[in-house]
Short mmCIF file of C-alpha atoms in Angstrom, two decimals:
data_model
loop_
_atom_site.label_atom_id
_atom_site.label_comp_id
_atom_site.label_asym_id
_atom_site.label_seq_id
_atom_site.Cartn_x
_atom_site.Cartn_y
_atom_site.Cartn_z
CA UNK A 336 0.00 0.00 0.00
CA UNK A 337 1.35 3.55 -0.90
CA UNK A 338 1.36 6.15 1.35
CA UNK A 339 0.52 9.11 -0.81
CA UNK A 340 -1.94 9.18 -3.25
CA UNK A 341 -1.46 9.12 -6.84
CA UNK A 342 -2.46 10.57 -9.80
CA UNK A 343 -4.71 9.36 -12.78
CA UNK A 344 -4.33 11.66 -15.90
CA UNK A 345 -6.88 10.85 -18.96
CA UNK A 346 -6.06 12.80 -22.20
CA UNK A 347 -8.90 13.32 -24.91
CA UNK A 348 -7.34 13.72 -28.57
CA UNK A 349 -10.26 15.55 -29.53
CA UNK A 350 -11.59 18.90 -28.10
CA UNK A 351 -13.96 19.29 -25.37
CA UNK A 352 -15.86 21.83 -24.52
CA UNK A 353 -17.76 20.34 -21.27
CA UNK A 354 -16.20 17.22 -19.39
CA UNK A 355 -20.11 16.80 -17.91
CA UNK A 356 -21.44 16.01 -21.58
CA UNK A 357 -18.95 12.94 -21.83
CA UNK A 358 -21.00 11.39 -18.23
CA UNK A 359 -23.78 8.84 -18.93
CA UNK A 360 -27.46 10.33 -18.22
CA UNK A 361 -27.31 13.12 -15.62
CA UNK A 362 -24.40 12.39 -13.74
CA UNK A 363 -21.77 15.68 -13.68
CA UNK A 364 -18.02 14.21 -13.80
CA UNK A 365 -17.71 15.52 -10.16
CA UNK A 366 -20.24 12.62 -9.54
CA UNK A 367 -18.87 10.20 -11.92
CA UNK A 368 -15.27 10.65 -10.52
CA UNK A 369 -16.52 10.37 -7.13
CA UNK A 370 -18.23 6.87 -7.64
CA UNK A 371 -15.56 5.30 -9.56
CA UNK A 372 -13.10 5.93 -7.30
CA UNK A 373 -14.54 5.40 -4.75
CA UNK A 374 -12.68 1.61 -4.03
CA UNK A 375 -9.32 3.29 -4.86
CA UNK A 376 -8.48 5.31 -2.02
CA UNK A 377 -4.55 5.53 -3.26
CA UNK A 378 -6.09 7.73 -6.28
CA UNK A 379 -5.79 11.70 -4.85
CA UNK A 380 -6.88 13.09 -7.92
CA UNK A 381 -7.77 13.02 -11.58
CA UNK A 382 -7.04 15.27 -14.31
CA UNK A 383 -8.82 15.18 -17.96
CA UNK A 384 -7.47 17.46 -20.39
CA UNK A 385 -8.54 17.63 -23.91
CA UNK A 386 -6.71 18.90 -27.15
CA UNK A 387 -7.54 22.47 -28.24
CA UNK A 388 -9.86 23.27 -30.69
CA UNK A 389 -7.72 24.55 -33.85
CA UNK A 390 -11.12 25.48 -35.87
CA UNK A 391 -12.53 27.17 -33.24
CA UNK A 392 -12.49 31.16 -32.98
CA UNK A 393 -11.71 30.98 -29.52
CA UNK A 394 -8.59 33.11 -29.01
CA UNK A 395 -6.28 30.34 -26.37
CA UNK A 396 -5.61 27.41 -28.52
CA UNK A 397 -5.20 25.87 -24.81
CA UNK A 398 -6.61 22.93 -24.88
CA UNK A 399 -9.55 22.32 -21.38
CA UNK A 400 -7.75 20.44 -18.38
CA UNK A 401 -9.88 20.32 -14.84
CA UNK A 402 -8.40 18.85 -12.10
CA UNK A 403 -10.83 16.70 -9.56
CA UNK A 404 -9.43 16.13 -6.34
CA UNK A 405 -10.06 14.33 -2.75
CA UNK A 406 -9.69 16.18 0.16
CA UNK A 407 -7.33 17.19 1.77
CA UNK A 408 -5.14 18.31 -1.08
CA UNK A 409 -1.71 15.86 -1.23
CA UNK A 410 0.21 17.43 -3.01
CA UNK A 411 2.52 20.55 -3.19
CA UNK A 412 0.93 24.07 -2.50
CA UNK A 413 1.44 25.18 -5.98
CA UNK A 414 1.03 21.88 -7.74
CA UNK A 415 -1.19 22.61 -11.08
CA UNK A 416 -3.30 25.38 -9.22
CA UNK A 417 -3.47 27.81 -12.09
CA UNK A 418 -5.83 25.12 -13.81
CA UNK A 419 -9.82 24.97 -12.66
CA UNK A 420 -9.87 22.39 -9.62
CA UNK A 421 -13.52 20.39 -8.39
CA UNK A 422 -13.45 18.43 -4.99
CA UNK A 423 -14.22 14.65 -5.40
CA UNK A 424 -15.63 13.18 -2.11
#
């Protein structure tokens, strides 16, 4: 058994606008996260990020990333927190 939490990154080659649309029914990702993970206590957090979309108009060809976390945070202060971040329970 680890004693600090990992991280599970997930890449999408294709852009996406809203990481709730890719959820079955309802569900928000926050949700989805939450119960999959929920068994897999040595996971502290999950980031998707998605490729930029190079048709768009959008001025940032960044491409979306959201990081969903468990409490409390376990990592370093300043680990990835310029990028939007959603507690996981």
């Amino acid at each position: 058994m680890c004693d600090k939490p990992g991280i599970l990154a997930i890449y999408y080659t294709d852009p996406v606008e809203n990481f709730n649309a890719l959820c079955p029914g309802s569900h928000t990702m926050q949700a989805y996260i939450s119960n999959c993970l929920a068994p897999f206590s040595h996971v502290g957090a999950v980031i998707l990020s998605s490729e930029p979309d190079y048709l768009g108009l959008a001025e940032s060809k960044a491409g979306k990333t959201y990081i969903y976390y468990r409490k409390p945070w376990a990592f370093p202060e300043d680990f990835l927190q310029d990028n939007p971040q959603v507690e996981i329970e």
